[in-house]
PDB file of C-alpha atoms in Angstrom:
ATOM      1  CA  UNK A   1       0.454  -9.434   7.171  1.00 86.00           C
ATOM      2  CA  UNK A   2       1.585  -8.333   3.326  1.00 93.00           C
ATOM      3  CA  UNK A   3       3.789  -5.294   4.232  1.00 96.00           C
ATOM      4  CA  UNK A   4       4.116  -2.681   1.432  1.00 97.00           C
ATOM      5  CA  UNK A   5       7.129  -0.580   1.072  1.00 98.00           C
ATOM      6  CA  UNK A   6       7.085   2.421  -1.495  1.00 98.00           C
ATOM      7  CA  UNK A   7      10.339   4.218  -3.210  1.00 97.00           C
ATOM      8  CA  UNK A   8      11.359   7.022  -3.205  1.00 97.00           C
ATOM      9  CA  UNK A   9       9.966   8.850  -0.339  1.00 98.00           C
ATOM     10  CA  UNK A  10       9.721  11.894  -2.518  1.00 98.00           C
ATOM     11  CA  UNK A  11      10.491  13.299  -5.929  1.00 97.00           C
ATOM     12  CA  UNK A  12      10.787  16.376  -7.724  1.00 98.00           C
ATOM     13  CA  UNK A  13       9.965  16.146 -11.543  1.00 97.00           C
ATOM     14  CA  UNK A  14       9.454  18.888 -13.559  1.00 98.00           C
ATOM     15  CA  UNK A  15       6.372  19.823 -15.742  1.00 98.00           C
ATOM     16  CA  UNK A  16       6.353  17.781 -18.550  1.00 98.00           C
ATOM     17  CA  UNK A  17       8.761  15.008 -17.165  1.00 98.00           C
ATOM     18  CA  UNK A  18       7.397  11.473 -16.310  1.00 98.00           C
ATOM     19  CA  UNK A  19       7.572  10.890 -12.981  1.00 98.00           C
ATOM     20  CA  UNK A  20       7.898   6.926 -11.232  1.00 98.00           C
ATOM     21  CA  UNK A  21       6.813   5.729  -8.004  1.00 98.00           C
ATOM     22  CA  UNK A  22       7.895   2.187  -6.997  1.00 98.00           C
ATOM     23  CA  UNK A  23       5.824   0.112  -4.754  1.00 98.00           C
ATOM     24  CA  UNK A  24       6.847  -3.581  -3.111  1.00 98.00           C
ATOM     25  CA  UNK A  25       4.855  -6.038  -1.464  1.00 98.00           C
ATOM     26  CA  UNK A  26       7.011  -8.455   1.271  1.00 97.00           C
ATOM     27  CA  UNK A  27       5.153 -11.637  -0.276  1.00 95.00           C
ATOM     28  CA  UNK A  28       2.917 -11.796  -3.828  1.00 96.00           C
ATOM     29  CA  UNK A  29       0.184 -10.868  -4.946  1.00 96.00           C
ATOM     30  CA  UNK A  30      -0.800 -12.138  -7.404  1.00 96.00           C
ATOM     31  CA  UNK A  31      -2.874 -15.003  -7.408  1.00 93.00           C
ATOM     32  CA  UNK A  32      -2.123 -17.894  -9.823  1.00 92.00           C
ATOM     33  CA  UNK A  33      -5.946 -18.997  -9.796  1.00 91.00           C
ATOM     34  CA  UNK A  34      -6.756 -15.853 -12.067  1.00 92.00           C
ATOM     35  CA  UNK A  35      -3.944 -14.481 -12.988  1.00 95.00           C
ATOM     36  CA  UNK A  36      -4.244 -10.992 -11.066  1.00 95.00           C
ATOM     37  CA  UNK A  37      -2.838  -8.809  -9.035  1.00 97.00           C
ATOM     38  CA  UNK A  38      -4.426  -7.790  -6.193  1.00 96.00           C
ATOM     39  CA  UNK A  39      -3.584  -4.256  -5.783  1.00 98.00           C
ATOM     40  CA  UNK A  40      -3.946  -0.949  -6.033  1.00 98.00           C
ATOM     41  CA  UNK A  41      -2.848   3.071  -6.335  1.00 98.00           C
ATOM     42  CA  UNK A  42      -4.443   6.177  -4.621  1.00 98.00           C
ATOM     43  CA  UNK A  43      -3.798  10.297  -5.452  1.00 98.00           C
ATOM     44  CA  UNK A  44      -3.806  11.949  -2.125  1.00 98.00           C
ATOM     45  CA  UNK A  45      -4.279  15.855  -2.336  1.00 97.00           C
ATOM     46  CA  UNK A  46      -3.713  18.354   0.674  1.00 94.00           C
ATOM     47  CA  UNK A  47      -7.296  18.494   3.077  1.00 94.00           C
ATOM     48  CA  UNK A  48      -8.736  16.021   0.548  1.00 97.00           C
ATOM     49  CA  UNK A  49      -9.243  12.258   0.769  1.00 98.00           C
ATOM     50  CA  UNK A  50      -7.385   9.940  -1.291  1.00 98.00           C
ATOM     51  CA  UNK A  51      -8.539   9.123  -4.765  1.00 98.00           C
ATOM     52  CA  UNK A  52      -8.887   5.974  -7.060  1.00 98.00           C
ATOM     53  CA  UNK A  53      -6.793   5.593  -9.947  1.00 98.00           C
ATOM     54  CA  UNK A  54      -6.124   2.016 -10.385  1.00 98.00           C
ATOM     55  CA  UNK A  55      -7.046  -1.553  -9.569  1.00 98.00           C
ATOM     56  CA  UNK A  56      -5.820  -4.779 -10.465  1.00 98.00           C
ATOM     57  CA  UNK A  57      -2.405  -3.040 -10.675  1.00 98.00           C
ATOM     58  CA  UNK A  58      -3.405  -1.596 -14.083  1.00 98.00           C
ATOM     59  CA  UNK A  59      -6.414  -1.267 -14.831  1.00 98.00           C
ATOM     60  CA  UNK A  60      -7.752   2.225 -14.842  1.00 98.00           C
ATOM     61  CA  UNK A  61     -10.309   3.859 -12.985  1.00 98.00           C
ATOM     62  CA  UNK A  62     -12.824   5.495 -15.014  1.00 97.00           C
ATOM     63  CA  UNK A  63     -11.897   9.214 -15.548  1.00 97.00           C
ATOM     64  CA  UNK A  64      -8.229   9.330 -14.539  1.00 98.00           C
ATOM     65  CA  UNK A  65      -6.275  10.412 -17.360  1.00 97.00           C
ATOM     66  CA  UNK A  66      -4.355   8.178 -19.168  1.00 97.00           C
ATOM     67  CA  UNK A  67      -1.349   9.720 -18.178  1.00 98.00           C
ATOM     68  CA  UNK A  68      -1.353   7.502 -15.019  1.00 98.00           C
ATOM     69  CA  UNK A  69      -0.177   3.992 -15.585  1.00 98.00           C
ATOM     70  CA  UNK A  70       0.204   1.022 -13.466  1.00 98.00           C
ATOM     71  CA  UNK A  71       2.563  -2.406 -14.199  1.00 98.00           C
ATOM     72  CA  UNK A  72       4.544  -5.037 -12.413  1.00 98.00           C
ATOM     73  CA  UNK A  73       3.018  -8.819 -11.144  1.00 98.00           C
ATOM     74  CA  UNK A  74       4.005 -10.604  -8.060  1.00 97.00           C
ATOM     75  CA  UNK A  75       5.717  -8.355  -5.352  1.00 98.00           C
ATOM     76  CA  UNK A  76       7.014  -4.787  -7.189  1.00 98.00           C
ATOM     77  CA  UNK A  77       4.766  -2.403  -8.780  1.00 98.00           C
ATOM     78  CA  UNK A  78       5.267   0.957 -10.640  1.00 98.00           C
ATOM     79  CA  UNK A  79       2.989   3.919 -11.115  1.00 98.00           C
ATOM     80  CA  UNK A  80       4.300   5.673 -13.738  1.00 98.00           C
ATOM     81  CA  UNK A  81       2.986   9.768 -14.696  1.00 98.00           C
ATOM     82  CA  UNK A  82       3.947   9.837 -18.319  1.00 98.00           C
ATOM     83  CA  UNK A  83       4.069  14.284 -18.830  1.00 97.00           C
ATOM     84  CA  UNK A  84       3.649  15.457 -14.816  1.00 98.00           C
ATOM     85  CA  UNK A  85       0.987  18.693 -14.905  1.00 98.00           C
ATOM     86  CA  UNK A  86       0.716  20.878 -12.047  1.00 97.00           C
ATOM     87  CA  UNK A  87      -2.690  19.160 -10.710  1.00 97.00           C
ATOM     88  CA  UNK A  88      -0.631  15.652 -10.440  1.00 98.00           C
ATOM     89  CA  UNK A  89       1.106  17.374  -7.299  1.00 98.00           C
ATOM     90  CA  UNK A  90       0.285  15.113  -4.368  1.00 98.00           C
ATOM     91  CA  UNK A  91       1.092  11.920  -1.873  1.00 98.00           C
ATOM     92  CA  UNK A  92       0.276   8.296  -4.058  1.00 98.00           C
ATOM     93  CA  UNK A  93      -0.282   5.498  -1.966  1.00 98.00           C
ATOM     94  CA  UNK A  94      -0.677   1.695  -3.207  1.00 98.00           C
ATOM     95  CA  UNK A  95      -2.640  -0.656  -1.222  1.00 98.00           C
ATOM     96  CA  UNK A  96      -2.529  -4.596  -1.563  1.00 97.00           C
ATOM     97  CA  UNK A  97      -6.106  -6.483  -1.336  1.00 95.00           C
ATOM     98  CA  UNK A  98      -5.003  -9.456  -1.735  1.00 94.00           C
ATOM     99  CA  UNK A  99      -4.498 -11.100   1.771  1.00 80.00           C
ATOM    100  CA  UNK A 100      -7.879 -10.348   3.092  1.00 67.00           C
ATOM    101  CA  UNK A 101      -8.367 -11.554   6.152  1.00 70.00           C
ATOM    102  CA  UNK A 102      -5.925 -10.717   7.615  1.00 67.00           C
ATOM    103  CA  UNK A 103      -6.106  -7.316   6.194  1.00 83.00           C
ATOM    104  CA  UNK A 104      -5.973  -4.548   3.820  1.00 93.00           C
ATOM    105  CA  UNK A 105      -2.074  -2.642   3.706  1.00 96.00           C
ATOM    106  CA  UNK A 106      -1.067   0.411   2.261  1.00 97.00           C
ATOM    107  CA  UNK A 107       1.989   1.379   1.577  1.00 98.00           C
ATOM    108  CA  UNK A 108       3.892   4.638   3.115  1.00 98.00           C
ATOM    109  CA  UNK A 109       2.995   7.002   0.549  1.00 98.00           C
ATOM    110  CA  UNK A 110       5.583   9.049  -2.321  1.00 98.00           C
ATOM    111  CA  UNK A 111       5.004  12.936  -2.631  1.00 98.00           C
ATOM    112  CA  UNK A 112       5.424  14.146  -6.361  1.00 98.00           C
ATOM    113  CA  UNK A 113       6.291  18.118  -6.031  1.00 98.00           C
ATOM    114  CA  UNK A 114       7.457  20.092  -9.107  1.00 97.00           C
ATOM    115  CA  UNK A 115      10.635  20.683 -10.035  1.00 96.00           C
TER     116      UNK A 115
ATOM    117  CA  UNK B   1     -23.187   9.293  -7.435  1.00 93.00           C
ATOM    118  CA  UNK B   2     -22.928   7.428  -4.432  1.00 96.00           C
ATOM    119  CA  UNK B   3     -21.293   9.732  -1.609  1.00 98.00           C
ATOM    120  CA  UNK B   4     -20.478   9.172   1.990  1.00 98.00           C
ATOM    121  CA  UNK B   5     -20.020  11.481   5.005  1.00 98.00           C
ATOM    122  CA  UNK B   6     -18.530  10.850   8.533  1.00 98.00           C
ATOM    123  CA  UNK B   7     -19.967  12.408  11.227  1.00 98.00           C
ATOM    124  CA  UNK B   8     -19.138  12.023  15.216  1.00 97.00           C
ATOM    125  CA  UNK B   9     -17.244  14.227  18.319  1.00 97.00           C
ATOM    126  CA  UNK B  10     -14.312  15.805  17.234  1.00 96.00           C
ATOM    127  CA  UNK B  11     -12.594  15.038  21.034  1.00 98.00           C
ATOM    128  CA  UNK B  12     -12.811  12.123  22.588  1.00 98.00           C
ATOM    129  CA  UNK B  13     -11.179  11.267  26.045  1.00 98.00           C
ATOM    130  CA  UNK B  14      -8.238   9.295  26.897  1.00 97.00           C
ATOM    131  CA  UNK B  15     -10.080   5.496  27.584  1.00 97.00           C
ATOM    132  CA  UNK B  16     -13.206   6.246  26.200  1.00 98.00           C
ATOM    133  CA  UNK B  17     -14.918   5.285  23.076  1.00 98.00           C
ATOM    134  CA  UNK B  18     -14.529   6.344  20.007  1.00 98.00           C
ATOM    135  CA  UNK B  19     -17.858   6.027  18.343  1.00 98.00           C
ATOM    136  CA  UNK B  20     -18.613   7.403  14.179  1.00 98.00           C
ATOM    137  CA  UNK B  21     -21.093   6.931  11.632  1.00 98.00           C
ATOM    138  CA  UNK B  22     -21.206   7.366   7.979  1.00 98.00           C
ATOM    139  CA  UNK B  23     -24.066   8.401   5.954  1.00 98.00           C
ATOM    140  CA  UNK B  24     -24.355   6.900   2.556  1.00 97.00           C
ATOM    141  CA  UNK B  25     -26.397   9.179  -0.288  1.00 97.00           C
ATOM    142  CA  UNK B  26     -27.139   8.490  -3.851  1.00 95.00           C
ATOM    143  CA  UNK B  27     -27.458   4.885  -3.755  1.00 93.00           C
ATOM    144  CA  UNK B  28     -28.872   2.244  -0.630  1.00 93.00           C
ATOM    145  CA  UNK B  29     -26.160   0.246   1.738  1.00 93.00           C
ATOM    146  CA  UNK B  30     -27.803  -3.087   0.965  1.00 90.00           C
ATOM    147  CA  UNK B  31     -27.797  -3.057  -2.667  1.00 85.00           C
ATOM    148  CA  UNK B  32     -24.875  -4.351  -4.709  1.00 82.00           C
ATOM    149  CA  UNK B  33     -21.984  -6.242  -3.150  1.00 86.00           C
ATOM    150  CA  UNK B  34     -19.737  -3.868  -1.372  1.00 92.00           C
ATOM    151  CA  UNK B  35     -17.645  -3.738   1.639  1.00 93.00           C
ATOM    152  CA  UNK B  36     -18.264  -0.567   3.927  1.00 96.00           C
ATOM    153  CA  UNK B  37     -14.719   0.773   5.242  1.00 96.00           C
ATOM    154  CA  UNK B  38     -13.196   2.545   7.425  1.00 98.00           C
ATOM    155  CA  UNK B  39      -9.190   3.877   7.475  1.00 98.00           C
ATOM    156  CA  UNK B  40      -8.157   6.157   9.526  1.00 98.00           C
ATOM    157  CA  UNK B  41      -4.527   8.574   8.994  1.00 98.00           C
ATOM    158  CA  UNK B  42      -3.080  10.322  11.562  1.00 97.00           C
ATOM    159  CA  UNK B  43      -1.897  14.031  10.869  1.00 95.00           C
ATOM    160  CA  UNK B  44       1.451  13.772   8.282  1.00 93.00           C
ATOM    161  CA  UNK B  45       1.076  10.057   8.457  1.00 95.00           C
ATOM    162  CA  UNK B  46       0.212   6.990   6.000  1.00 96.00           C
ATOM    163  CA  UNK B  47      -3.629   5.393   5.690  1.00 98.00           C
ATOM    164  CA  UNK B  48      -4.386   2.534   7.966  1.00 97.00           C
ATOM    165  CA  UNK B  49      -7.391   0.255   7.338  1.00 96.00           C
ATOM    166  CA  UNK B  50      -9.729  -0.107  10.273  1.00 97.00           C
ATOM    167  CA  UNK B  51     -11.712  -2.625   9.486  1.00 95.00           C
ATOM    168  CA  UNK B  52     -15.005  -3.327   7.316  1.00 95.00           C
ATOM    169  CA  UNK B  53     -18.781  -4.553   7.040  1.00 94.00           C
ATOM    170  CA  UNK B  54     -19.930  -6.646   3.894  1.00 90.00           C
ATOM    171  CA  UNK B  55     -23.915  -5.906   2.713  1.00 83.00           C
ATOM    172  CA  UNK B  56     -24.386  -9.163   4.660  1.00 83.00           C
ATOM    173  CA  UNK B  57     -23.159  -7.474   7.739  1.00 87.00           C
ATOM    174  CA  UNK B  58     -20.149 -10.257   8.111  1.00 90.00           C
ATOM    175  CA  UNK B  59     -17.294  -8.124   9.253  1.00 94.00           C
ATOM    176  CA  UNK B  60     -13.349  -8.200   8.922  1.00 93.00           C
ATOM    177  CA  UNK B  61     -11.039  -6.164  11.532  1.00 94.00           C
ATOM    178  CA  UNK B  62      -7.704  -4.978  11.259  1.00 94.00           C
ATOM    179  CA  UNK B  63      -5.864  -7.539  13.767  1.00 93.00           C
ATOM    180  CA  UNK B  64      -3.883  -4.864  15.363  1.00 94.00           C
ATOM    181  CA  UNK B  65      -7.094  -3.027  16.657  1.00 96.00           C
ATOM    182  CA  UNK B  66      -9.687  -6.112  16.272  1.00 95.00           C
ATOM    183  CA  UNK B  67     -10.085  -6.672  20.144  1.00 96.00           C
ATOM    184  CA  UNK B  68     -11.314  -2.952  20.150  1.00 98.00           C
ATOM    185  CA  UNK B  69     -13.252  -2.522  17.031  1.00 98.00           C
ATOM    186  CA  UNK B  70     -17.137  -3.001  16.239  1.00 98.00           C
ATOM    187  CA  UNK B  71     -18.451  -1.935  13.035  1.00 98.00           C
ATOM    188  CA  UNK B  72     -22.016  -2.255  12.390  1.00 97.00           C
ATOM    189  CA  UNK B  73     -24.759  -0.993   9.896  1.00 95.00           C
ATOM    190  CA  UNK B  74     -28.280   0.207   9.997  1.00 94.00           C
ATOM    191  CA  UNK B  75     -29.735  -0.211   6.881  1.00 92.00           C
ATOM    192  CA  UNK B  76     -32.913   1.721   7.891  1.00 94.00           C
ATOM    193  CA  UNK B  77     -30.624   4.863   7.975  1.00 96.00           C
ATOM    194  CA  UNK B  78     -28.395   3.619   5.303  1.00 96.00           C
ATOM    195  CA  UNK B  79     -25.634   4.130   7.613  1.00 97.00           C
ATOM    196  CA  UNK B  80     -22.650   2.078   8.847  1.00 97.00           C
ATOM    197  CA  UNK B  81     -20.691   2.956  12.554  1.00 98.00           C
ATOM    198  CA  UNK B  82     -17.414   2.595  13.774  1.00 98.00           C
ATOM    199  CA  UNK B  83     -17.149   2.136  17.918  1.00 98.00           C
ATOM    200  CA  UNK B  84     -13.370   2.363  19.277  1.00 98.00           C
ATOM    201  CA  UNK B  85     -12.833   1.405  22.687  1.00 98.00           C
ATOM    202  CA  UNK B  86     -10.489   2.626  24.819  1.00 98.00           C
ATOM    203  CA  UNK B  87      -8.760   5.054  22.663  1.00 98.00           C
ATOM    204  CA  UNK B  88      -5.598   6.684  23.473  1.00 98.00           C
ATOM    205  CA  UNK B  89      -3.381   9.451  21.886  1.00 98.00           C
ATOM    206  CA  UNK B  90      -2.160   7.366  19.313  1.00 98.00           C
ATOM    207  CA  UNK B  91      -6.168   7.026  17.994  1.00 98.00           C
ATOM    208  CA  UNK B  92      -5.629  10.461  17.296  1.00 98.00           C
ATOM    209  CA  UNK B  93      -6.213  10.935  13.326  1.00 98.00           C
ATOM    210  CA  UNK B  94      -8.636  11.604  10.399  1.00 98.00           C
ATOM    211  CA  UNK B  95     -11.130   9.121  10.277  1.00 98.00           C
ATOM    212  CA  UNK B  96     -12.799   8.401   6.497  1.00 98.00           C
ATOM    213  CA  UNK B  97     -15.175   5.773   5.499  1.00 98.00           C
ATOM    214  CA  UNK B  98     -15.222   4.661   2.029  1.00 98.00           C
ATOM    215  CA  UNK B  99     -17.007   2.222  -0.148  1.00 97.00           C
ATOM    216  CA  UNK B 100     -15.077  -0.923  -1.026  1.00 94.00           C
ATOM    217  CA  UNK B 101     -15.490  -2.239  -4.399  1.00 93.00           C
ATOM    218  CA  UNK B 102     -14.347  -5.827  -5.639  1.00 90.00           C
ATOM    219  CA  UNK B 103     -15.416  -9.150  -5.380  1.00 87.00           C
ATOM    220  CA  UNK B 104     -15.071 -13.025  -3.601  1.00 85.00           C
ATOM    221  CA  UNK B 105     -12.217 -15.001  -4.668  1.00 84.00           C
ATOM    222  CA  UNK B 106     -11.811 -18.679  -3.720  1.00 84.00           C
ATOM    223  CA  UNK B 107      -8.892 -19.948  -1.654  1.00 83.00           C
ATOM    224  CA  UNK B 108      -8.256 -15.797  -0.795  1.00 84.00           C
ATOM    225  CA  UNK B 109     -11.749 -14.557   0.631  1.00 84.00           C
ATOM    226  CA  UNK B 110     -12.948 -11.401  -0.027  1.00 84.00           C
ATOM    227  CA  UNK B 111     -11.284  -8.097  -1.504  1.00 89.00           C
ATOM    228  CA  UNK B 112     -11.616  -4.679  -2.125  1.00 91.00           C
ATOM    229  CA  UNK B 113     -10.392  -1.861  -3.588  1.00 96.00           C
ATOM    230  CA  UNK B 114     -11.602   1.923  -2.353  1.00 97.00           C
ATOM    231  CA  UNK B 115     -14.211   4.401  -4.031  1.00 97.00           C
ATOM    232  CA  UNK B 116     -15.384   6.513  -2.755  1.00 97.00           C
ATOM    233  CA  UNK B 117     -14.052   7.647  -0.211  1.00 98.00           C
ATOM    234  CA  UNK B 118     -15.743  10.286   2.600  1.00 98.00           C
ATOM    235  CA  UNK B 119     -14.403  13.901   3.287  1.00 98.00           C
ATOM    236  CA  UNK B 120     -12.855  12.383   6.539  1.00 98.00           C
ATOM    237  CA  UNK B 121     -13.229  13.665  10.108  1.00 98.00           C
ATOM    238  CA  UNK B 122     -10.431  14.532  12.309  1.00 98.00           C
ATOM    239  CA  UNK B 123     -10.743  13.089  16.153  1.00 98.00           C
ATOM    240  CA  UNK B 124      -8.303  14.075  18.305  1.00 98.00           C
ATOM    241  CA  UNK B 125      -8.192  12.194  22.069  1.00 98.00           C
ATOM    242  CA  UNK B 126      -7.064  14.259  24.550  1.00 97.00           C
ATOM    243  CA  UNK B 127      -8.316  15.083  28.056  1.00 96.00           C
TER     244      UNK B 127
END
């Protein structure tokens, strides 16, 4: 199985600030046949399910702001939140797609909190 | 917009099984090409995929639960299930389904990516 590892555990950023969230996969994914990486990031709010904001490491879901930005190829990934507002407060999670069977991995999760 | 919703017991005992559905609105399970999910996350915890059903109803499980797992789909109800068999404390968690979006690609199979994603239940096994 891919194992995904996320850094840091938490941060603190104030309003305004960006704010970076590292993610690392134990073996790539990115496949060489397309050119793309297989994975993805998730806003978790409290009592709420998680949330799509990008695929293909960088691509964009519809409707997230642009504020949220995904880069990196192979095996380490960064979400980046370029001004932090209040509503950005909450657990991200990426998830690799790429090795499929076996199976679908997330990583452990990094809580953003204001400053 | 397509939107799902979980449904099942709330408690479940210790060895027994853990069974779920989701109900799919705004849109039918067998049209398109998507892979119906479920993850589960225990309380404070990270997300851990389950397993899922393609519109075909070929199915992939999670190897560390796949000798306990069945996932299945009634189109008639546009609904998919999850069945868990004997569950202990550690199946203890919120439960979500969610729709997987993405594609085939050869020499890798298929993939997904999550949206959307189900309100989640919370099952707790205890006796």
């Amino acid at each position: 199985d891919i194992v995904m590892t996320q850094s840091p555990d938490s941060l603190a950023v104030s309003l305004g600030e960006r704010a970076t969230i590292n993610c690392k996969s134990s073996q790539s994914v990115l496949y060489s046949s397309n050119n793309k990486n297989y994975l993805a990031w998730y806003q978790q709010k409290p009592g709420q399910p998680p949330k799509l904001l990008i695929y293909w490491a960088s691509t964009r879901e519809s409707g997230v702001p642009d504020r949220f930005s995904g880069s990196g190829s192979g095996t380490d990934f960064t979400l980046t939140i370029s001004s932090l507002q209040a509503e950005d407060v909450a657990v991200y999670y990426c998830q690799q797609y790429y090795s499929t069977p076996p199976g679908i991995t997330f990583g452990p999760g990094t809580k953003v909190d204001i400053k | 917009q397509v939107q799902l919703q979980e449904s099942g017991p709330g408690l479940v005992k210790p060895s027994q099984t853990l069974s779920l559905t989701c109900t799919v609105s705004g849109g039918s399970i067998s049209s398109g090409s998507y892979y119906w999910s479920w993850i589960r996350q225990p309380a404070g915890k990270g997300l851990e995929w389950i397993g899922r059903i393609y519109t075909s109803g070929s199915t992939n499980y999670n190897p560390s639960l796949k000798s306990r797992v069945t996932i299945s789909v009634d189109t008639s109800k546009n609904q998919f299930s999850l069945k868990l068999s004997s569950v202990t404390a550690a199946d203890t968690a919120v439960y979500y389904c969610a729709r997987g979006l993405g594609g085939y690609s050869y020499g890798l199979g298929g993939y997904n990516w999550f949206d959307p994603w189900g309100q989640g239940t919370l099952v707790t096994v205890s006796s």
